[in-house]
């Protein structure tokens, strides 16, 4: 069984990337499981210069092979008007071959996001990312209320997935509850993937 959980994200200011690293840490708290951090490249209405094959910083860019190889997927994006950011949507729109072949069918998935305000579309963004994953036949994993931080948080954290409230200027650090919930989501995703793999 493949033990890699793909933690795939788009991050503009770094907050979603921070959540991705916390989720990856949670994944690796599950014995035998490991995280594979990847990001999607930015897109622009007009391309003047081709994107370099590797980003200047952060995780490597994702390939379609990463999707095929993974035992599970955590998908993250900042909010854009209550929806996932265009670069992530653009990447998902190119996964028709993986959809047709069922490359992701039956694998567990989770979603995460960061917004500037408390009610800036966290839950709708998480749900917007869940929709294509359902079309791929993935099994969605959320954050259960058995996690005490979910009822204690005064910032991010939802039953639909991990989240962070960055603040209007993007200067809010990730809170302790947000950290706990992101790691819990990573652990839960990896644990489900491990159990599915062991029962196959």
Tab-separated table of N, CA and C in Angstrom, residues 102-194:
chain	number	residue	atom	x	y	z
A	102	UNK	N	-10.544	6.921	-12.709
A	102	UNK	CA	-10.842	6.601	-11.314
A	102	UNK	C	-9.617	6.607	-10.428
A	103	UNK	N	-8.614	7.415	-10.785
A	103	UNK	CA	-7.347	7.423	-10.040
A	103	UNK	C	-7.526	7.795	-8.570
A	104	UNK	N	-8.530	8.607	-8.260
A	104	UNK	CA	-8.750	9.051	-6.880
A	104	UNK	C	-9.945	8.377	-6.213
A	105	UNK	N	-10.693	7.598	-6.946
A	105	UNK	CA	-11.913	6.982	-6.415
A	105	UNK	C	-11.596	6.075	-5.233
A	106	UNK	N	-12.361	6.244	-4.169
A	106	UNK	CA	-12.199	5.416	-2.981
A	106	UNK	C	-11.135	5.869	-2.018
A	107	UNK	N	-10.409	6.928	-2.344
A	107	UNK	CA	-9.375	7.444	-1.451
A	107	UNK	C	-9.973	8.535	-0.554
A	108	UNK	N	-9.494	8.658	0.691
A	108	UNK	CA	-10.014	9.713	1.560
A	108	UNK	C	-9.443	11.083	1.201
A	109	UNK	N	-10.214	12.123	1.486
A	109	UNK	CA	-9.806	13.498	1.178
A	109	UNK	C	-10.262	14.432	2.284
A	110	UNK	N	-9.549	15.537	2.436
A	110	UNK	CA	-9.899	16.579	3.399
A	110	UNK	C	-9.574	17.927	2.772
A	111	UNK	N	-10.170	18.996	3.310
A	111	UNK	CA	-9.980	20.333	2.750
A	111	UNK	C	-9.625	21.326	3.861
A	112	UNK	N	-8.926	22.406	3.468
A	112	UNK	CA	-8.534	23.430	4.438
A	112	UNK	C	-8.421	24.779	3.746
A	113	UNK	N	-8.545	25.872	4.531
A	113	UNK	CA	-8.561	27.210	3.946
A	113	UNK	C	-8.092	28.260	4.942
A	114	UNK	N	-7.813	29.449	4.418
A	114	UNK	CA	-7.498	30.617	5.236
A	114	UNK	C	-8.232	31.821	4.669
A	115	UNK	N	-8.790	32.648	5.561
A	115	UNK	CA	-9.498	33.859	5.145
A	115	UNK	C	-8.992	35.044	5.959
A	116	UNK	N	-9.285	36.234	5.474
A	116	UNK	CA	-8.852	37.420	6.221
A	116	UNK	C	-9.822	37.770	7.342
A	117	UNK	N	-11.087	37.384	7.205
A	117	UNK	CA	-12.088	37.713	8.226
A	117	UNK	C	-12.798	36.458	8.703
A	118	UNK	N	-13.398	36.555	9.876
A	118	UNK	CA	-14.054	35.412	10.491
A	118	UNK	C	-15.159	34.835	9.607
A	119	UNK	N	-15.940	35.705	9.004
A	119	UNK	CA	-17.063	35.253	8.179
A	119	UNK	C	-16.819	35.569	6.705
A	120	UNK	N	-15.559	35.371	6.295
A	120	UNK	CA	-15.178	35.709	4.932
A	120	UNK	C	-15.311	34.579	3.938
A	121	UNK	N	-16.121	33.579	4.253
A	121	UNK	CA	-16.379	32.514	3.298
A	121	UNK	C	-15.622	31.235	3.564
A	122	UNK	N	-15.186	31.010	4.809
A	122	UNK	CA	-14.436	29.783	5.104
A	122	UNK	C	-15.226	28.531	4.730
A	123	UNK	N	-16.445	28.429	5.234
A	123	UNK	CA	-17.192	27.188	5.031
A	123	UNK	C	-17.587	26.996	3.569
A	124	UNK	N	-17.968	28.083	2.885
A	124	UNK	CA	-18.330	27.931	1.467
A	124	UNK	C	-17.107	27.570	0.625
A	125	UNK	N	-15.932	28.077	0.998
A	125	UNK	CA	-14.709	27.712	0.276
A	125	UNK	C	-14.383	26.240	0.485
A	126	UNK	N	-14.496	25.767	1.702
A	126	UNK	CA	-14.253	24.355	1.978
A	126	UNK	C	-15.220	23.481	1.178
A	127	UNK	N	-16.475	23.876	1.140
A	127	UNK	CA	-17.462	23.097	0.384
A	127	UNK	C	-17.192	23.163	-1.113
A	128	UNK	N	-16.705	24.325	-1.606
A	128	UNK	CA	-16.403	24.435	-3.040
A	128	UNK	C	-15.278	23.481	-3.431
A	129	UNK	N	-14.319	23.252	-2.526
A	129	UNK	CA	-13.243	22.311	-2.809
A	129	UNK	C	-13.716	20.866	-2.692
A	130	UNK	N	-14.712	20.630	-1.840
A	130	UNK	CA	-15.224	19.271	-1.664
A	130	UNK	C	-15.958	18.780	-2.909
A	131	UNK	N	-16.606	19.677	-3.645
A	131	UNK	CA	-17.428	19.253	-4.780
A	131	UNK	C	-16.649	18.479	-5.839
A	132	UNK	N	-15.528	18.993	-6.367
A	132	UNK	CA	-14.797	18.197	-7.358
A	132	UNK	C	-14.244	16.902	-6.782
A	133	UNK	N	-13.939	16.886	-5.495
A	133	UNK	CA	-13.436	15.654	-4.886
A	133	UNK	C	-14.520	14.585	-4.852
A	134	UNK	N	-15.755	14.997	-4.620
A	134	UNK	CA	-16.873	14.061	-4.683
A	134	UNK	C	-17.047	13.518	-6.096
A	135	UNK	N	-16.872	14.377	-7.089
A	135	UNK	CA	-16.963	13.919	-8.479
A	135	UNK	C	-15.868	12.903	-8.798
A	136	UNK	N	-14.732	13.023	-8.137
A	136	UNK	CA	-13.638	12.069	-8.321
A	136	UNK	C	-13.879	10.770	-7.544
A	137	UNK	N	-14.946	10.728	-6.764
A	137	UNK	CA	-15.255	9.519	-6.001
A	137	UNK	C	-14.485	9.390	-4.710
A	138	UNK	N	-13.967	10.529	-4.207
A	138	UNK	CA	-13.202	10.484	-2.964
A	138	UNK	C	-14.130	10.448	-1.757
A	139	UNK	N	-13.596	10.000	-0.631
A	139	UNK	CA	-14.347	9.863	0.610
A	139	UNK	C	-13.949	11.026	1.525
A	140	UNK	N	-14.865	11.948	1.775
A	140	UNK	CA	-14.525	13.166	2.508
A	140	UNK	C	-14.425	12.925	4.014
A	141	UNK	N	-13.378	13.493	4.585
A	141	UNK	CA	-13.103	13.400	6.012
A	141	UNK	C	-13.106	14.815	6.571
A	142	UNK	N	-13.848	15.055	7.623
A	142	UNK	CA	-13.884	16.371	8.256
A	142	UNK	C	-13.267	16.334	9.638
A	143	UNK	N	-13.582	17.354	10.428
A	143	UNK	CA	-13.105	17.440	11.807
A	143	UNK	C	-14.301	17.156	12.722
A	144	UNK	N	-14.308	16.043	13.449
A	144	UNK	CA	-15.460	15.721	14.291
A	144	UNK	C	-15.482	16.555	15.572
A	145	UNK	N	-16.656	16.654	16.173
A	145	UNK	CA	-16.792	17.405	17.418
A	145	UNK	C	-16.206	16.673	18.612
A	146	UNK	N	-15.634	15.502	18.394
A	146	UNK	CA	-14.859	14.858	19.447
A	146	UNK	C	-13.532	15.582	19.673
A	147	UNK	N	-13.187	16.498	18.762
A	147	UNK	CA	-12.009	17.346	18.950
A	147	UNK	C	-12.412	18.547	19.808
A	148	UNK	N	-11.948	18.650	21.060
A	148	UNK	CA	-12.384	19.731	21.951
A	148	UNK	C	-12.156	21.129	21.378
A	149	UNK	N	-11.099	21.311	20.606
A	149	UNK	CA	-10.792	22.639	20.065
A	149	UNK	C	-11.875	23.147	19.123
A	150	UNK	N	-12.674	22.240	18.568
A	150	UNK	CA	-13.703	22.665	17.616
A	150	UNK	C	-14.796	23.479	18.299
A	151	UNK	N	-15.080	23.197	19.557
A	151	UNK	CA	-16.089	23.972	20.282
A	151	UNK	C	-15.469	25.085	21.122
A	152	UNK	N	-14.142	25.123	21.194
A	152	UNK	CA	-13.459	26.155	21.983
A	152	UNK	C	-12.898	27.284	21.133
A	153	UNK	N	-12.703	27.052	19.850
A	153	UNK	CA	-12.027	28.030	19.005
A	153	UNK	C	-12.804	29.337	18.893
A	154	UNK	N	-12.065	30.456	18.884
A	154	UNK	CA	-12.647	31.775	18.652
A	154	UNK	C	-12.132	32.349	17.334
A	155	UNK	N	-11.529	31.485	16.533
A	155	UNK	CA	-11.022	31.927	15.229
A	155	UNK	C	-11.403	30.871	14.202
A	156	UNK	N	-10.421	30.218	13.570
A	156	UNK	CA	-10.723	29.228	12.550
A	156	UNK	C	-11.022	27.860	13.132
A	157	UNK	N	-11.427	26.967	12.256
A	157	UNK	CA	-11.737	25.597	12.648
A	157	UNK	C	-13.207	25.307	12.418
A	158	UNK	N	-13.505	24.370	11.506
A	158	UNK	CA	-14.887	24.020	11.197
A	158	UNK	C	-14.999	22.504	11.076
A	159	UNK	N	-16.221	21.962	11.173
A	159	UNK	CA	-16.366	20.524	10.957
A	159	UNK	C	-16.088	20.116	9.514
A	160	UNK	N	-16.076	21.075	8.586
A	160	UNK	CA	-15.836	20.772	7.175
A	160	UNK	C	-14.352	20.655	6.845
A	161	UNK	N	-13.512	21.206	7.703
A	161	UNK	CA	-12.077	21.159	7.463
A	161	UNK	C	-11.351	22.188	8.312
A	162	UNK	N	-10.036	22.140	8.271
A	162	UNK	CA	-9.217	23.076	9.042
A	162	UNK	C	-9.251	24.460	8.394
A	163	UNK	N	-9.131	25.504	9.230
A	163	UNK	CA	-9.138	26.858	8.681
A	163	UNK	C	-8.408	27.809	9.624
A	164	UNK	N	-8.099	28.987	9.072
A	164	UNK	CA	-7.357	30.018	9.808
A	164	UNK	C	-7.927	31.385	9.455
A	165	UNK	N	-8.052	32.260	10.452
A	165	UNK	CA	-8.458	33.646	10.226
A	165	UNK	C	-7.196	34.500	10.288
A	166	UNK	N	-6.748	34.959	9.126
A	166	UNK	CA	-5.469	35.663	9.030
A	166	UNK	C	-5.544	37.129	9.432
A	167	UNK	N	-6.753	37.713	9.414
A	167	UNK	CA	-6.909	39.132	9.723
A	167	UNK	C	-6.846	39.981	8.472
A	168	UNK	N	-7.469	41.175	8.489
A	168	UNK	CA	-7.503	42.042	7.292
A	168	UNK	C	-6.131	42.385	6.739
A	169	UNK	N	-5.123	42.457	7.613
A	169	UNK	CA	-3.758	42.753	7.158
A	169	UNK	C	-2.894	41.493	7.063
A	170	UNK	N	-3.495	40.345	7.326
A	170	UNK	CA	-2.760	39.093	7.237
A	170	UNK	C	-1.717	38.892	8.307
A	171	UNK	N	-1.916	39.555	9.469
A	171	UNK	CA	-0.878	39.473	10.491
A	171	UNK	C	-1.274	38.653	11.716
A	172	UNK	N	-2.407	37.945	11.646
A	172	UNK	CA	-2.778	37.075	12.767
A	172	UNK	C	-1.973	35.778	12.699
A	173	UNK	N	-1.263	35.439	13.762
A	173	UNK	CA	-0.601	34.129	13.767
A	173	UNK	C	-1.645	33.017	13.879
A	174	UNK	N	-1.280	31.830	13.475
A	174	UNK	CA	-2.199	30.698	13.616
A	174	UNK	C	-2.382	30.418	15.103
A	175	UNK	N	-3.632	30.399	15.544
A	175	UNK	CA	-3.922	30.226	16.968
A	175	UNK	C	-3.675	28.784	17.395
A	176	UNK	N	-3.611	28.575	18.688
A	176	UNK	CA	-3.365	27.231	19.206
A	176	UNK	C	-4.494	26.281	18.809
A	177	UNK	N	-5.732	26.759	18.863
A	177	UNK	CA	-6.850	25.900	18.454
A	177	UNK	C	-6.783	25.576	16.964
A	178	UNK	N	-6.438	26.565	16.151
A	178	UNK	CA	-6.297	26.315	14.713
A	178	UNK	C	-5.207	25.277	14.447
A	179	UNK	N	-4.113	25.372	15.194
A	179	UNK	CA	-3.026	24.399	15.060
A	179	UNK	C	-3.496	22.987	15.425
A	180	UNK	N	-4.180	22.897	16.556
A	180	UNK	CA	-4.672	21.598	17.021
A	180	UNK	C	-5.595	20.962	15.984
A	181	UNK	N	-6.488	21.769	15.416
A	181	UNK	CA	-7.467	21.232	14.476
A	181	UNK	C	-6.830	20.841	13.147
A	182	UNK	N	-5.835	21.594	12.711
A	182	UNK	CA	-5.137	21.237	11.476
A	182	UNK	C	-4.392	19.913	11.650
A	183	UNK	N	-3.714	19.753	12.753
A	183	UNK	CA	-2.999	18.494	13.001
A	183	UNK	C	-3.977	17.350	13.176
A	184	UNK	N	-5.093	17.614	13.840
A	184	UNK	CA	-6.111	16.572	14.012
A	184	UNK	C	-6.667	16.120	12.671
A	185	UNK	N	-6.872	17.069	11.760
A	185	UNK	CA	-7.368	16.714	10.427
A	185	UNK	C	-6.354	15.842	9.688
A	186	UNK	N	-5.075	16.206	9.777
A	186	UNK	CA	-4.036	15.393	9.151
A	186	UNK	C	-3.991	13.988	9.713
A	187	UNK	N	-4.096	13.877	11.037
A	187	UNK	CA	-4.091	12.550	11.668
A	187	UNK	C	-5.287	11.723	11.224
A	188	UNK	N	-6.452	12.346	11.202
A	188	UNK	CA	-7.670	11.610	10.838
A	188	UNK	C	-7.602	11.132	9.389
A	189	UNK	N	-7.152	12.006	8.500
A	189	UNK	CA	-7.030	11.646	7.092
A	189	UNK	C	-6.062	10.478	6.909
A	190	UNK	N	-4.911	10.556	7.563
A	190	UNK	CA	-3.909	9.497	7.439
A	190	UNK	C	-4.400	8.198	8.055
A	191	UNK	N	-5.103	8.282	9.173
A	191	UNK	CA	-5.603	7.086	9.838
A	191	UNK	C	-6.642	6.376	8.970
A	192	UNK	N	-7.537	7.145	8.353
A	192	UNK	CA	-8.533	6.551	7.460
A	192	UNK	C	-7.850	5.909	6.252
A	193	UNK	N	-6.863	6.603	5.687
A	193	UNK	CA	-6.130	6.041	4.535
A	193	UNK	C	-5.431	4.740	4.919
A	194	UNK	N	-4.834	4.711	6.094
A	194	UNK	CA	-4.143	3.504	6.553
A	194	UNK	C	-5.121	2.338	6.722
